[in-house]
Coordinates of N, CA, C and O in Angstrom, one line a residue:
M54 N 8.4 -5.2 -14.1 CA 9.2 -4.1 -13.5 C 8.3 -3.5 -12.4 O 7.1 -3.3 -12.6
V55 N 8.9 -3.3 -11.2 CA 8.2 -2.7 -10.1 C 9.1 -1.6 -9.5 O 10.3 -1.7 -9.5
S56 N 8.5 -0.5 -9.1 CA 9.1 0.5 -8.4 C 8.5 0.7 -7.0 O 7.3 0.8 -6.9
I57 N 9.3 0.7 -6.0 CA 8.8 0.7 -4.6 C 9.9 1.4 -3.7 O 11.0 1.5 -4.1
N58 N 9.4 1.9 -2.6 CA 10.4 2.5 -1.6 C 11.5 1.5 -1.3 O 11.2 0.4 -1.0
D59 N 12.7 2.0 -1.3 CA 13.9 1.2 -1.0 C 13.9 0.9 0.5 O 14.0 1.9 1.3
H60 N 13.9 -0.3 0.9 CA 13.9 -0.7 2.3 C 14.5 -2.1 2.4 O 14.3 -2.9 1.5
P61 N 15.3 -2.4 3.4 CA 16.0 -3.7 3.5 C 15.1 -4.9 3.4 O 15.4 -5.9 2.8
D62 N 13.9 -4.8 4.0 CA 12.9 -5.9 3.9 C 12.4 -6.1 2.5 O 12.3 -7.3 2.1
I63 N 12.3 -5.1 1.7 CA 11.9 -5.2 0.3 C 13.0 -5.9 -0.5 O 12.8 -6.8 -1.3
R64 N 14.2 -5.4 -0.2 CA 15.4 -6.0 -0.9 C 15.5 -7.5 -0.5 O 15.9 -8.3 -1.4
Q65 N 15.2 -7.9 0.7 CA 15.3 -9.3 1.1 C 14.2 -10.1 0.4 O 14.5 -11.2 -0.1
C66 N 13.0 -9.6 0.3 CA 11.9 -10.3 -0.3 C 12.2 -10.6 -1.8 O 11.8 -11.6 -2.4
F67 N 12.8 -9.6 -2.5 CA 13.1 -9.7 -3.9 C 14.5 -10.0 -4.2 O 15.0 -9.7 -5.3
A68 N 15.2 -10.7 -3.3 CA 16.7 -10.9 -3.5 C 17.1 -11.6 -4.7 O 18.2 -11.5 -5.2
D69 N 16.2 -12.4 -5.3 CA 16.5 -13.2 -6.5 C 16.4 -12.4 -7.8 O 16.6 -12.9 -8.9
F70 N 15.9 -11.2 -7.7 CA 15.6 -10.4 -8.9 C 16.7 -9.3 -9.1 O 17.4 -8.9 -8.1
W71 N 16.8 -8.7 -10.3 CA 17.6 -7.6 -10.6 C 17.1 -6.4 -9.9 O 15.9 -6.1 -9.9
M72 N 17.9 -5.6 -9.2 CA 17.5 -4.4 -8.5 C 18.4 -3.2 -8.8 O 19.6 -3.4 -9.0
E73 N 17.9 -2.0 -8.8 CA 18.6 -0.8 -8.9 C 18.0 0.3 -8.0 O 16.8 0.5 -8.1
G74 N 18.8 0.8 -7.1 CA 18.4 1.9 -6.2 C 18.6 3.2 -6.9 O 19.6 3.5 -7.5
L75 N 17.6 4.1 -6.8 CA 17.7 5.4 -7.5 C 17.2 6.5 -6.5 O 16.3 6.3 -5.7
D76 N 17.9 7.7 -6.6 CA 17.4 8.8 -5.8 C 16.4 9.6 -6.6 O 16.6 9.9 -7.8
I77 N 15.2 9.8 -6.0 CA 14.1 10.5 -6.6 C 13.8 11.7 -5.8 O 13.7 11.7 -4.6
K78 N 13.5 12.8 -6.5 CA 13.1 14.0 -5.8 C 11.6 14.1 -5.9 O 11.0 14.1 -7.0
Y79 N 10.9 14.2 -4.8 CA 9.5 14.4 -4.7 C 9.2 15.9 -4.3 O 10.0 16.4 -3.4
S80 N 8.2 16.5 -4.8 CA 7.8 17.8 -4.3 C 6.3 18.0 -4.4 O 5.6 17.3 -5.1
T81 N 5.9 19.0 -3.6 CA 4.5 19.4 -3.7 C 4.5 20.9 -3.9 O 5.5 21.5 -3.8
A82 N 3.3 21.4 -4.1 CA 3.2 22.9 -4.4 C 3.6 23.7 -3.2 O 4.0 24.9 -3.4
H83 N 3.6 23.2 -2.0 CA 3.8 24.0 -0.8 C 5.0 23.6 0.0 O 5.2 24.0 1.1
A84 N 5.9 22.7 -0.5 CA 7.1 22.3 0.2 C 8.3 22.2 -0.7 O 8.1 22.0 -1.9
A85 N 9.4 22.3 -0.1 CA 10.7 22.2 -0.9 C 10.8 20.7 -1.3 O 10.4 19.8 -0.6
P86 N 11.5 20.4 -2.5 CA 11.7 19.1 -2.9 C 12.5 18.3 -1.9 O 13.4 18.8 -1.2
Q87 N 12.1 17.0 -1.7 CA 12.7 16.1 -0.8 C 13.3 14.9 -1.6 O 12.6 14.5 -2.6
T88 N 14.5 14.5 -1.3 CA 15.1 13.3 -2.0 C 14.7 12.0 -1.2 O 14.8 12.0 0.0
S89 N 14.3 11.0 -1.9 CA 13.9 9.7 -1.4 C 14.6 8.7 -2.2 O 15.0 8.9 -3.3
R90 N 14.7 7.5 -1.6 CA 15.4 6.4 -2.3 C 14.3 5.4 -2.8 O 13.4 5.0 -2.1
E91 N 14.3 5.2 -4.1 CA 13.4 4.3 -4.8 C 14.1 3.1 -5.3 O 15.3 3.1 -5.7
L92 N 13.5 1.9 -5.3 CA 14.1 0.7 -5.7 C 13.3 0.2 -7.0 O 12.1 0.0 -6.9
V93 N 14.0 0.0 -8.1 CA 13.4 -0.6 -9.3 C 13.8 -2.1 -9.3 O 15.0 -2.4 -9.2
I94 N 12.8 -2.9 -9.4 CA 13.0 -4.4 -9.4 C 12.5 -5.0 -10.7 O 11.4 -4.6 -11.1
C95 N 13.3 -5.8 -11.4 CA 12.9 -6.4 -12.6 C 13.1 -7.9 -12.6 O 14.0 -8.4 -11.9
N96 N 12.3 -8.7 -13.4 CA 12.6 -10.1 -13.5 C 13.5 -10.4 -14.7 O 13.5 -11.5 -15.1
W97 N 14.2 -9.4 -15.2 CA 15.1 -9.5 -16.3 C 16.3 -8.6 -15.9 O 16.2 -7.7 -15.1
D98 N 17.4 -8.8 -16.5 CA 18.6 -8.0 -16.2 C 18.5 -6.6 -16.9 O 19.0 -6.5 -18.1
A99 N 18.0 -5.6 -16.3 CA 17.8 -4.3 -16.9 C 19.2 -3.6 -17.1 O 19.3 -2.6 -17.8
G100 N 20.2 -4.1 -16.4 CA 21.6 -3.6 -16.6 C 22.1 -3.8 -18.0 O 23.0 -3.1 -18.5
T101 N 21.5 -4.6 -18.8 CA 21.9 -4.9 -20.2 C 21.0 -4.1 -21.2 O 21.0 -4.4 -22.4
A102 N 20.1 -3.2 -20.7 CA 19.1 -2.6 -21.5 C 19.7 -1.3 -22.1 O 18.9 -0.4 -22.5
G103 N 21.0 -1.1 -22.2 CA 21.6 0.1 -22.8 C 21.4 1.4 -22.1 O 21.1 2.4 -22.7
G104 N 21.6 1.4 -20.8 CA 21.5 2.6 -20.0 C 20.1 3.0 -19.6 O 19.8 4.2 -19.4
L105 N 19.2 2.1 -19.5 CA 17.8 2.4 -19.1 C 17.8 3.1 -17.7 O 17.0 4.0 -17.5
F106 N 18.7 2.6 -16.8 CA 18.8 3.2 -15.5 C 20.1 3.8 -15.3 O 21.1 3.4 -15.1

């Protein structure tokens, strides 16, 4: 399982694997939270893991 920034080039490189895009909120002590898109990639079908994502 790998988690990486969601980008079309990353999706192309890992096209043969199971993928799920997730919205993640990042924040620091001095800034408002920002939403970013994260891509979880697995070499197994995580969709059958009972709601893992």
